Coordinates of C-alpha atoms in Angstrom, one line a residue:
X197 CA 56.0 170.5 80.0
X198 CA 54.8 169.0 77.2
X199 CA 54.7 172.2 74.8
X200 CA 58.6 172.6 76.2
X201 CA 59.5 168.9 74.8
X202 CA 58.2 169.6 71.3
X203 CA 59.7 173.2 71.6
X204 CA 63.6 171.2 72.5
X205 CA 63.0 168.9 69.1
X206 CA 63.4 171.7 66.9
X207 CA 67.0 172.2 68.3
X208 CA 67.7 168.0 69.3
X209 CA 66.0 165.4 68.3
X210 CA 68.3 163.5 71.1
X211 CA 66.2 164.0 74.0
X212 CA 66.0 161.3 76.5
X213 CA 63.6 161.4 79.3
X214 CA 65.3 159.4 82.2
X215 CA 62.4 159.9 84.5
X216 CA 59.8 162.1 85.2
X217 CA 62.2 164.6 87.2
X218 CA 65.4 164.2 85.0
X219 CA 65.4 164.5 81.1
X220 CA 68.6 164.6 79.1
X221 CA 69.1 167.0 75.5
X222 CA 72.4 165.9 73.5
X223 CA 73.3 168.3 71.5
X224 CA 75.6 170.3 68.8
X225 CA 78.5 172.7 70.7
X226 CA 77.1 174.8 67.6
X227 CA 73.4 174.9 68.8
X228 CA 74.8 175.7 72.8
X229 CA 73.4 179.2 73.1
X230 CA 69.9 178.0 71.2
X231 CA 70.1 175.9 74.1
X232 CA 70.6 178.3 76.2
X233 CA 68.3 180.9 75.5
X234 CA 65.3 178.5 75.1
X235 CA 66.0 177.0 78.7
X236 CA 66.4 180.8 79.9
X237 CA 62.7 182.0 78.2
X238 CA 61.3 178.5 80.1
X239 CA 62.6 179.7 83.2
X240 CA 65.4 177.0 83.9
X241 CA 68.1 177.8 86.5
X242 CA 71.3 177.0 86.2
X243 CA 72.7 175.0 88.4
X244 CA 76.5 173.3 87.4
X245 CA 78.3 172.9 84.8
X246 CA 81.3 170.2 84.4
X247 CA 83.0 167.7 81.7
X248 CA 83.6 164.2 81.8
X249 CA 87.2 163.1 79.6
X250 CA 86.0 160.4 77.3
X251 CA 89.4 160.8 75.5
X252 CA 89.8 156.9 75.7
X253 CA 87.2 155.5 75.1
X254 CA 85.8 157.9 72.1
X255 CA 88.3 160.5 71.5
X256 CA 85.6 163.4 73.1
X257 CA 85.6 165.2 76.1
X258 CA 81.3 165.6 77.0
X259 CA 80.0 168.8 78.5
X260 CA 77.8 168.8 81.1
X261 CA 75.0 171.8 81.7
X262 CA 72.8 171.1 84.4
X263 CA 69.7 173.4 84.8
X264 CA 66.8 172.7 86.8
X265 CA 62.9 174.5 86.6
X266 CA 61.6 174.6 90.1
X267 CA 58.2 174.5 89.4
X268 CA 58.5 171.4 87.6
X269 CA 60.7 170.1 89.8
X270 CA 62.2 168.8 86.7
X271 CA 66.2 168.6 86.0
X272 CA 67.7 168.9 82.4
X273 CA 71.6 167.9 81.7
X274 CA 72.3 169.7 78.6
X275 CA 75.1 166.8 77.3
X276 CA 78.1 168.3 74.3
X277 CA 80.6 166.2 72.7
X278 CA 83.8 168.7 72.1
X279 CA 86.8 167.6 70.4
X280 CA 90.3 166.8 72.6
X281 CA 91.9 168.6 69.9
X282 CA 90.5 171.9 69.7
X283 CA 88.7 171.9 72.5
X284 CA 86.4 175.1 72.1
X285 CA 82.9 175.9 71.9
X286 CA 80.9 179.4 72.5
X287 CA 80.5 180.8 76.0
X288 CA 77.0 180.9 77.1
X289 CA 77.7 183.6 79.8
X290 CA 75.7 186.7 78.0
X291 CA 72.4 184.3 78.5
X292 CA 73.4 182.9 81.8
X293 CA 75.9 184.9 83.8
X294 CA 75.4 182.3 86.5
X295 CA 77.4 180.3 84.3
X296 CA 80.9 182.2 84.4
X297 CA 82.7 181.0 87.6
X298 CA 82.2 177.4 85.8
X299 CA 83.2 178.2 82.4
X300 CA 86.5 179.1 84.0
X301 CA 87.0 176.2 86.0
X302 CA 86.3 173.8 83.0
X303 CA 89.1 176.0 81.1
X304 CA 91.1 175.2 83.9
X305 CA 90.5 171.9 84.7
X306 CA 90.0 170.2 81.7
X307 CA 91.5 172.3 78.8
X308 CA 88.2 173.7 77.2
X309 CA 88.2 177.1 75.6
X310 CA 84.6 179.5 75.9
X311 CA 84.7 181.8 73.2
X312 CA 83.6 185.1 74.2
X313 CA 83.8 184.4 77.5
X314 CA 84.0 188.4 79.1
X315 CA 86.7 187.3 82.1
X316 CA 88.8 184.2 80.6
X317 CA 91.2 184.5 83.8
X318 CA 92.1 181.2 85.9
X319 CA 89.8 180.8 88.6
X320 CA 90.8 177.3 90.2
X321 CA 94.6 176.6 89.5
X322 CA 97.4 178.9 90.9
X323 CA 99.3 181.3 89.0
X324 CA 102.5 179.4 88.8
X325 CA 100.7 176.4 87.4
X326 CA 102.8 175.5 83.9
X327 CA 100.2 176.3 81.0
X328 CA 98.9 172.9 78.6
X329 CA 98.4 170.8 81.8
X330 CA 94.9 170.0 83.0
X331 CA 94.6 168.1 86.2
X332 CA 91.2 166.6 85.7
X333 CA 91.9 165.0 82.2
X334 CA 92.6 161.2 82.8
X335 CA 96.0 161.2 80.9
X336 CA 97.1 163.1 84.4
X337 CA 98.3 161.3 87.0
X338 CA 97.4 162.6 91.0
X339 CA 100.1 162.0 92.4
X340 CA 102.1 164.5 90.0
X341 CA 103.2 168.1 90.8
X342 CA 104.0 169.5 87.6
X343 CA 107.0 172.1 88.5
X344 CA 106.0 175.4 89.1
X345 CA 106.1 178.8 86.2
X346 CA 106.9 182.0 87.2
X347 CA 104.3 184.3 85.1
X348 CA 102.2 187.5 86.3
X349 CA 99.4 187.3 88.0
X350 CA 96.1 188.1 86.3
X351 CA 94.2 191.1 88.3
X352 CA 91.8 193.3 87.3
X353 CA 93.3 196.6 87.1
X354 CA 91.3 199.8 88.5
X355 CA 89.8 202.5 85.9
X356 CA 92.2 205.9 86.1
X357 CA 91.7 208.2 89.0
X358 CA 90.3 204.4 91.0
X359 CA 92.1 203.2 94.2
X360 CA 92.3 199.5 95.0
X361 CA 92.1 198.5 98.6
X362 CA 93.0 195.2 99.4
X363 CA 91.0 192.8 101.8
X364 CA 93.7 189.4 102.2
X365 CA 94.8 187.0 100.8
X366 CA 94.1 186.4 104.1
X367 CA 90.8 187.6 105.3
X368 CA 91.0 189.1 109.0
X369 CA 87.3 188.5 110.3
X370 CA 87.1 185.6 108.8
X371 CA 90.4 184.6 109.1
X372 CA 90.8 182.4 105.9
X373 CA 92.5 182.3 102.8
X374 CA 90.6 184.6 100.2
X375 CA 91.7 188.4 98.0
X376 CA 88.6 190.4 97.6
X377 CA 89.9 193.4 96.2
X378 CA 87.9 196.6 96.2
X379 CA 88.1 199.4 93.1
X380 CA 86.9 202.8 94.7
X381 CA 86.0 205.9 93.9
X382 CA 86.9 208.1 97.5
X383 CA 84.7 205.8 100.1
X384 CA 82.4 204.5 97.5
X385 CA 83.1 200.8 96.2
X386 CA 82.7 201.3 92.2
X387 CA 84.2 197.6 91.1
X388 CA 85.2 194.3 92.6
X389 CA 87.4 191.6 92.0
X390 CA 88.0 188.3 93.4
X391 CA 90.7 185.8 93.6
X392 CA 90.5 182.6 95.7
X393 CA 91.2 179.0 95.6
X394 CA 94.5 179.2 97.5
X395 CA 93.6 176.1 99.3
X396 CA 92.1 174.2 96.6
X397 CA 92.7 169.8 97.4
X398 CA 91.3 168.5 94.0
X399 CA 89.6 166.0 96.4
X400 CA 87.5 165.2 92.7
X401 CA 90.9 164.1 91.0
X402 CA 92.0 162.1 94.1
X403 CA 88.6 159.9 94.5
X404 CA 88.6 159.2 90.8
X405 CA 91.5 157.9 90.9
X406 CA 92.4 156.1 94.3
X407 CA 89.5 155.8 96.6
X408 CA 86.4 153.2 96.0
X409 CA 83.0 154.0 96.6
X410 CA 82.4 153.5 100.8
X411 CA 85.7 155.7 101.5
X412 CA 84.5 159.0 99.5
X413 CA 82.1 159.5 102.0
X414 CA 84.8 159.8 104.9
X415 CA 86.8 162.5 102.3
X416 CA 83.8 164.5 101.1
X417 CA 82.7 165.0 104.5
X418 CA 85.9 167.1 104.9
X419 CA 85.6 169.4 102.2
X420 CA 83.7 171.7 104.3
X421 CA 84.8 172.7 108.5
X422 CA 81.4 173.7 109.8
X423 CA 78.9 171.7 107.4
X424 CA 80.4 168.3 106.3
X425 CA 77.6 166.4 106.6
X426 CA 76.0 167.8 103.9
X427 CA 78.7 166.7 101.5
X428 CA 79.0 163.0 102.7
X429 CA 75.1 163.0 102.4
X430 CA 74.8 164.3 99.4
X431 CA 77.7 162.1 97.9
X432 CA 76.0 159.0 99.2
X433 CA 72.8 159.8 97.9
X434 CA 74.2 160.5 94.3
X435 CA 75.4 157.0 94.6
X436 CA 72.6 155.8 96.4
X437 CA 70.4 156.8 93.1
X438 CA 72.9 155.7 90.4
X439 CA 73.0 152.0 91.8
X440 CA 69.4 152.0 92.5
X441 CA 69.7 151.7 96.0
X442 CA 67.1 152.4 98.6
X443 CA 68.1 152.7 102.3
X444 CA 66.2 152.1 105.0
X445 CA 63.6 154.8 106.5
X446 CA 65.1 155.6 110.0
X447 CA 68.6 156.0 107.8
X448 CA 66.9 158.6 105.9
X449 CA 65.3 160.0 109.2
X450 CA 69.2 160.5 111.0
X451 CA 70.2 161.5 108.1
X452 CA 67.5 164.4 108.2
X453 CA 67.9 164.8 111.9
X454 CA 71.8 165.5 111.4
X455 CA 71.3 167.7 108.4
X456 CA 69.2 170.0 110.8
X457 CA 71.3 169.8 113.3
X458 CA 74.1 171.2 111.5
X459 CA 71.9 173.8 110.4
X460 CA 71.0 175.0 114.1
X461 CA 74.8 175.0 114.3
X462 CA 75.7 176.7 111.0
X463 CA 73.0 179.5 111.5
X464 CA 74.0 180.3 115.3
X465 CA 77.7 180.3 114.5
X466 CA 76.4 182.9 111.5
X467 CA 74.8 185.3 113.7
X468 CA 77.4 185.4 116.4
X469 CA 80.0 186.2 113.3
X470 CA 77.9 189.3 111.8
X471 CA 77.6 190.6 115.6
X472 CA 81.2 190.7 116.0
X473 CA 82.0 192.3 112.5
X474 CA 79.8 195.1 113.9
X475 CA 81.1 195.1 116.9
X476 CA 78.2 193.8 119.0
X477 CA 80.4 190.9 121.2
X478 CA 77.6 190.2 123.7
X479 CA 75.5 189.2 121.3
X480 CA 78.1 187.3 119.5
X481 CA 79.1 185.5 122.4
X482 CA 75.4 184.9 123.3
X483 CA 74.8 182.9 120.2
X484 CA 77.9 180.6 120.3
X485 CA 77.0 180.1 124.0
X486 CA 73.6 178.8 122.7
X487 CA 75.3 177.2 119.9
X488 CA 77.5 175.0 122.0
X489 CA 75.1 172.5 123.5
X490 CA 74.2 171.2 119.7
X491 CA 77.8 170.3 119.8
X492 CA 77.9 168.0 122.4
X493 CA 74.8 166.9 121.5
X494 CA 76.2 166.0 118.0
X495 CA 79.3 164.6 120.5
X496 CA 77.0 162.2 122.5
X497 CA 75.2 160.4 119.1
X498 CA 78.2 159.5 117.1
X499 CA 81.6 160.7 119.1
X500 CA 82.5 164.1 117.5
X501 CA 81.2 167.4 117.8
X502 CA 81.8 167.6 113.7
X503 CA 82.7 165.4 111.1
X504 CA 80.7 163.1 112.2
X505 CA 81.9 160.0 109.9
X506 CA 78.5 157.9 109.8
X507 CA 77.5 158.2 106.7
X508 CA 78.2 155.5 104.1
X509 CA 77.1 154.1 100.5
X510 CA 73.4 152.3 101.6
X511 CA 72.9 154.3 104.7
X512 CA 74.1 155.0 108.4
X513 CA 76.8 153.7 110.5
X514 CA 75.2 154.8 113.9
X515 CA 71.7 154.1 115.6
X516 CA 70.1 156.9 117.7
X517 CA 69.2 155.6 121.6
X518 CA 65.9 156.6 122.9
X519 CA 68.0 158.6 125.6
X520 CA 69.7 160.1 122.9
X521 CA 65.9 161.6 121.7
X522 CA 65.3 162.5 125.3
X523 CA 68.3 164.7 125.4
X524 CA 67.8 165.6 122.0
X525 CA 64.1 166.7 123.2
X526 CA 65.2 169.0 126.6
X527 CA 68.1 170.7 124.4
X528 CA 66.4 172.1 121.3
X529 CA 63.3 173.3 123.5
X530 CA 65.7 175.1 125.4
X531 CA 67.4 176.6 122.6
X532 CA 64.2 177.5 120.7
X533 CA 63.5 179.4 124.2
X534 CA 66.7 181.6 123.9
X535 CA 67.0 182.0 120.4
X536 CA 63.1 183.6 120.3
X537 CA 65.0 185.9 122.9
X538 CA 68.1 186.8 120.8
X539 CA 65.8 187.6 118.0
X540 CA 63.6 190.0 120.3
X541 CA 67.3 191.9 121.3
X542 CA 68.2 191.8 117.4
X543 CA 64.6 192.9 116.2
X544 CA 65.0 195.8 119.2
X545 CA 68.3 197.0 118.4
X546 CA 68.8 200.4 116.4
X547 CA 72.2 200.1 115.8
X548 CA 72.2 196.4 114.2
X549 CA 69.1 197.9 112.3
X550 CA 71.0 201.1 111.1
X551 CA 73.8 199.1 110.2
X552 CA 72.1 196.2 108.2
X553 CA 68.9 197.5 106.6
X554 CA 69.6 198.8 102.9
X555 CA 73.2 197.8 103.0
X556 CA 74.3 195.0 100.5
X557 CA 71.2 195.1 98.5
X558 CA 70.6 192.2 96.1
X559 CA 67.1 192.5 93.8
X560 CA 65.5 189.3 93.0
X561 CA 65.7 189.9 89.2
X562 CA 69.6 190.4 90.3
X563 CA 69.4 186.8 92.7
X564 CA 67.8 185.2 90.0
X565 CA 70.3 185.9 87.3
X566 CA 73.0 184.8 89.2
X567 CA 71.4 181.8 90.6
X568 CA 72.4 182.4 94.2
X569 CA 70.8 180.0 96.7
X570 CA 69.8 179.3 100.2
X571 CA 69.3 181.9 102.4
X572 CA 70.8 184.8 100.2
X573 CA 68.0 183.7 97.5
X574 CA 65.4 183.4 100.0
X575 CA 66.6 187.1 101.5
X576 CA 65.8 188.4 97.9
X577 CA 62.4 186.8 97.5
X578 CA 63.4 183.6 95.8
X579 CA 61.3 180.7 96.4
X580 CA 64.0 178.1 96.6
X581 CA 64.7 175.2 99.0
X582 CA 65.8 171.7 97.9
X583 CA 63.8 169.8 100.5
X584 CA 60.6 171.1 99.0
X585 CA 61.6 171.4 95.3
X586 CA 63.4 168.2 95.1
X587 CA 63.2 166.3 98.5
X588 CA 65.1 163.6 99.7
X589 CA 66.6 162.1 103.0
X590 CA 63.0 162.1 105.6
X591 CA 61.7 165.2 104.1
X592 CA 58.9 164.1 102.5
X593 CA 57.2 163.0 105.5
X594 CA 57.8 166.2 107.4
X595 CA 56.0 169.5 107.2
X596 CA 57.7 173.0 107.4
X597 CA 57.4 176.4 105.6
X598 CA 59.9 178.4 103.6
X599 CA 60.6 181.7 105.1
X600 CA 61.0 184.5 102.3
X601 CA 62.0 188.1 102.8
X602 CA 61.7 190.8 99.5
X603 CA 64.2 193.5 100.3
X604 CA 67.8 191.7 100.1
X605 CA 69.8 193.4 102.2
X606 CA 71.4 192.1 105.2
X607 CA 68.9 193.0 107.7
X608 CA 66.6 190.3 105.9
X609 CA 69.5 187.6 105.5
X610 CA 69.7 187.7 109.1
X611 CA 66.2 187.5 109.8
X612 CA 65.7 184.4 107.3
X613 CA 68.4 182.8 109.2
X614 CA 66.8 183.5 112.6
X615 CA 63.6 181.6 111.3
X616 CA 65.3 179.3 109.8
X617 CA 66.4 178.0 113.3
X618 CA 63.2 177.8 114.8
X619 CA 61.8 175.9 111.7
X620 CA 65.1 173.4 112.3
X621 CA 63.5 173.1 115.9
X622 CA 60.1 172.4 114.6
X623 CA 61.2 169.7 111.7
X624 CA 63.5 168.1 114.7
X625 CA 61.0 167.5 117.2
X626 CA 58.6 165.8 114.0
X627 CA 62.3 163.6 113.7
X628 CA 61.9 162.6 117.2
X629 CA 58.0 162.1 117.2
X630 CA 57.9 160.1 114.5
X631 CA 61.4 158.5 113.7
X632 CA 60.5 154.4 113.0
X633 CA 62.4 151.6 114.3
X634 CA 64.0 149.4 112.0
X635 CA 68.2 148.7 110.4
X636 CA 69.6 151.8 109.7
X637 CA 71.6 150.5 106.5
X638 CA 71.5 147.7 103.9
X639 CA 74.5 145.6 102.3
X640 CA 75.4 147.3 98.9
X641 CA 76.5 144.6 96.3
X642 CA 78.6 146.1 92.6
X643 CA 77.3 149.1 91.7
X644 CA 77.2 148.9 87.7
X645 CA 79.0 151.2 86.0
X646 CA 78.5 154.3 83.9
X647 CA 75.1 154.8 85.6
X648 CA 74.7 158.6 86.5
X649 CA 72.9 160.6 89.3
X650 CA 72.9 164.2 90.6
X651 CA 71.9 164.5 94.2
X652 CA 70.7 168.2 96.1
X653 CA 71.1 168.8 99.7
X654 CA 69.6 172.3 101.5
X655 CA 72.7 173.3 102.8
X656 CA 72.7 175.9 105.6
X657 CA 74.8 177.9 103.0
X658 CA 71.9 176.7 100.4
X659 CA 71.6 174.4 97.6
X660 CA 74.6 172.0 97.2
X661 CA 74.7 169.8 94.1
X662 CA 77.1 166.6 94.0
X663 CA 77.5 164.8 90.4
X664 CA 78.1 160.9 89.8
X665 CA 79.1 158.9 87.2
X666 CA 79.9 155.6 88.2
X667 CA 83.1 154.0 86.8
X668 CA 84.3 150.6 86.3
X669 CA 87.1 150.2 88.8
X670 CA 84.7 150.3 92.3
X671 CA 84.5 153.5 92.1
X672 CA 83.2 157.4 90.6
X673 CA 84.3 158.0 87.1
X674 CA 83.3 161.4 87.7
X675 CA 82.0 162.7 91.0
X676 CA 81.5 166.6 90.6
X677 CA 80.7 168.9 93.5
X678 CA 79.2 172.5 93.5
X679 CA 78.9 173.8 97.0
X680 CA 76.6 176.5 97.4
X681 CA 78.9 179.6 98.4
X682 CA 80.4 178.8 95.2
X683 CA 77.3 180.1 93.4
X684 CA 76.8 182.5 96.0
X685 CA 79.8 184.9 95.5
X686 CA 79.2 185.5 92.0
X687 CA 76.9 188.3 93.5
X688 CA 78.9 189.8 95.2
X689 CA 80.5 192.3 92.7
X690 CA 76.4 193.8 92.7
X691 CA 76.0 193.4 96.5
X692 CA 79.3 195.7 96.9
X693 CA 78.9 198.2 94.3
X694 CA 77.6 201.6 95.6
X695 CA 78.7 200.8 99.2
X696 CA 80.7 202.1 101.4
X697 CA 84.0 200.8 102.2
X698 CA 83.3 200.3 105.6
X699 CA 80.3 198.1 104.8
X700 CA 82.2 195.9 102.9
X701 CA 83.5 193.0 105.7
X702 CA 79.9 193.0 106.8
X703 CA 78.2 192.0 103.2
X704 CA 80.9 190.0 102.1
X705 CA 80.1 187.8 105.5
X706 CA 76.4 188.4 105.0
X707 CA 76.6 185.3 102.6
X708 CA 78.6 183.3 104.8
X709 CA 81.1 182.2 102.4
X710 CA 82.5 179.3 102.9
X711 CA 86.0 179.0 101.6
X712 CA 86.6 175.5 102.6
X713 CA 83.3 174.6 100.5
X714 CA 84.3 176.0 97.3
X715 CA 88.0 175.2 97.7
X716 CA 87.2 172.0 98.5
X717 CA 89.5 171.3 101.8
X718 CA 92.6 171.8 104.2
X719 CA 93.8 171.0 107.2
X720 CA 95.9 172.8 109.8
X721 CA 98.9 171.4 112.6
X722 CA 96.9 173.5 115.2
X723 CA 100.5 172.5 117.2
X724 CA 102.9 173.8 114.6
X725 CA 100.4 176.5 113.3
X726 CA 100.9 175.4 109.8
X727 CA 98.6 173.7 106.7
X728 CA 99.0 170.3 107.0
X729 CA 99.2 168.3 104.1
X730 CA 98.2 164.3 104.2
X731 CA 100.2 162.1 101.6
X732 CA 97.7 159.3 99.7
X733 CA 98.9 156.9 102.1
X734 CA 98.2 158.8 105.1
X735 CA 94.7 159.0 104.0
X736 CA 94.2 155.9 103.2
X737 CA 95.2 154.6 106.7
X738 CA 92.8 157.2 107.9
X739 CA 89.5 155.6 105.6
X740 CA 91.1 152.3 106.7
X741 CA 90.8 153.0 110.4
X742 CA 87.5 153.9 110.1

């Protein structure tokens, strides 16, 4: 660590140690790819990468790299002032291809050319978005829909003698919004390309600008349909860390409690998924059958089977009964029970072996370059979990092991996720053993502003990352969110290359992408079949309400 420091002062004398986790390097947009390549030979992993329009108050827009080295369990924010007016500064993408979804969105979103960038395509705005117009500059208003430019649509087009076969915009196993488009040679996928975003909310623009700090919570739980938790949780504990604030210790404990809940939910509903895209509906209906009494369990506790709406700035909303750990206690034995049994008929199966072992393959030099996370990491041999490497919530006081797997196919993403259950069952019943007694939030008074905090959750999906600035109005200057699947489908183009075609629904859903994660939310009439789209007012009568 300390040989790393002296090696940083050669390229920035501006480094700021803001505790002994979290150290901050300003430098020169020249000196970026120095950067760079120093934090690559350290080992650093990339994590996010965002700007912050400071257009106002000192005519820059400031870059934000965030990296991370696990076994320091030390973050590093890279920080870069870039000029509004030629917003431009070298892509670091042939060091870090981790880095390339994000380069993109930053072009999108806030104006900011990456020279050398090898895909310079949009990535988050649509196609007939007008040109010069970036939403998440502060000289844009919200509530403004610029009018909408018909120009063609940026593909990747197939090599001469290639055939393109098309899988969406809407996917059918799935059944979301999402193009994966596959360049082949016969039956053998050669290429890939990927456009998404169809749904995107810019729930980031919207909080910035018209919700305070203690409704967010209610809005980032939505961005995702099976694991919102793990957003509101994360949010609040960005927050939580930028005002200083320390919640109780049975808060934190709920707070675990619910996060592995949602994991028990998240896996099962995995596995009964990958059955049916292989055709197996027994078992698939098997594990959603064992999935459902975590719903009502999650129904009993705070009132909804998701979205559960009880987590705020300073804590929890809800207390947890001693009945409710009684039932809590019967239920997850039970399911441990049958889920040691569905893994017996999974590990016994030839079919389910023939068709997951050495299919999708992902090498852990291949995982580690581009960054993935969670249990696609883990699948590969990736040491990697955000409760150990930087914990938070009740997980210091709880024991548990990390479940790794070397050959990174989808035979061992489904086995990771099949221990990952049983270790959710094992960290719950320490929740319920040893859960204190005691408030389960605190009164938050002003939080000050332009006080800055990143905050990691262990998603089922893996490692999600939320960004805070705090901001002088009651609420986020900034507030950036990187969802894990995000990170997670920039791996896909080497998952799919080599396969066949009819392998391809079954890798693409080995990483359980999660559209409504990295596109940030939607809703649907489930009456009128149709995407439902809430006005500002609507939703603040909803944050109101709550």
């Amino acid at each position: 660590m300390k040989n790393f420091k002296e090696t940083l002062i050669y390229i920035s004398s501006n480094i700021e140690t803001i505790d002994e986790k979290n150290i901050v390097i300003r430098t020169e947009p020249s000196q970026i790819k120095e950067v760079a390549k120093l934090l690559e030979i350290q080992g650093a992993r990339f994590i996010h990468l965002t700007a912050i329009d400071f257009i106002s108050q000192k005519n820059k827009i400031e870059l934000n790299y965030f990296f991370s080295i696990l076994q320091d369990n030390l973050n590093i924010i890279v920080k870069v002032e870039i000029d509004p007016l030629t917003p431009s500064i070298s892509s670091v993408s042939e060091i870090t291809p981790a880095v390339i979804w994000s380069e993109r969105e930053c072009n999108d979103l806030f104006g900011i050319k990456f020279e050398g960038h090898p895909d310079p395509r949009r990535l988050v705005l649509s196609d007939d978005w007008p040109e010069g117009i970036h939403p998440l500059r502060k000289n844009f208003q919200y509530n403004i829909s610029p009018p909408e430019v018909k120009q063609p649509v940026a593909l990747k087009k197939p090599e001469e003698g290639k055939t393109v076969i098309p899988i969406g915009p809407f996917y059918p196993s799935l059944e979301e919004p999402a193009y994966f488009r596959l360049i082949v040679d016969g039956e053998e996928i050669v290429d890939f390309d990927y456009r998404g975003f169809y749904v995107h909310r810019g729930i980031e623009k919207l909080a910035e600008s018209a919700l305070n700090y203690q409704q967010i919570p209610f809005l980032a739980e939505r961005i995702c349909g099976i694991c919102g938790f793990v957003h509101s949780c994360a949010y609040c504990q960005a927050v939580e860390k930028a005002g200083g604030i320390e919640i109780p210790v049975r808060a934190k404990f709920i707070r675990s409690m619910f996060l592995e809940l949602e994991r028990l939910h998240s896996h099962l509903l995995w596995i009964g998924l990958a059955a049916h895209i292989v055709g197996f509906d027994t078992l698939f209906m098997q594990a959603w059958r064992i999935r459902e009494p975590v719903m009502y369990l999650c129904e009993m506790i705070t009132g909804n089977r998701k979205t559960y709406g009880i987590n705020i700035v300073g804590g929890v909303t809800i207390n947890v009964l001693p009945q409710h750990l009684k039932d809590m206690e019967g239920i997850i034995s039970q399911i441990e029970k049958e889920v040691i049994q569905l893994r017996e008929i999974i590990l016994d199966d030839e079919v389910i072996q023939l068709r997951f072992k050495n299919v999708g393959v992902l090498t852990q030099n291949d995982a580690k370059k581009y960054c993935v996370c969670g249990p696609v990491a883990r699948a590969s041999g990736v040491n990697i979990d955000m409760r150990i490497n930087f914990p938070y919530a009740a997980y210091p006081m709880l024991s548990f092991r990390v479940p790794l797997n070397k050959s990174g196919d989808v035979w061992a993403r489904t086995i990771i996720r099949l221990e990952e259950i049983l270790i959710s069952i094992s960290i719950l019943k320490q929740i319920i053993e040893n859960i204190p007694e005691g408030p389960t939030s605190i009164k938050i008074s002003k939080i000050e502003p332009w006080k800055e905090a990143i905050s990691y959750i262990e998603a089922p999906r893996g490692q999600l990352f939320h960004y805070v600035m705090t901001g002088p109005d009651g609420r986020p200057y900034r507030w950036s969110v990187r969802a894990p699947s995000y990170q997670n489908y920039q791996a896909l183009s080497i998952m799919l290359k080599g396969a066949s075609i009819a392998d391809a629904p079954l890798i693409i859903g080995s990483i359980d992408p999660c559209f409504s994660c990295t596109e940030r939310y939607e809703a649907i009439d489930i009456r009128k079949k149709i995407p439902r789209v809430y006005s500002v007012e609507e939703l603040k009568r909803c944050l109101k309400a709550r």
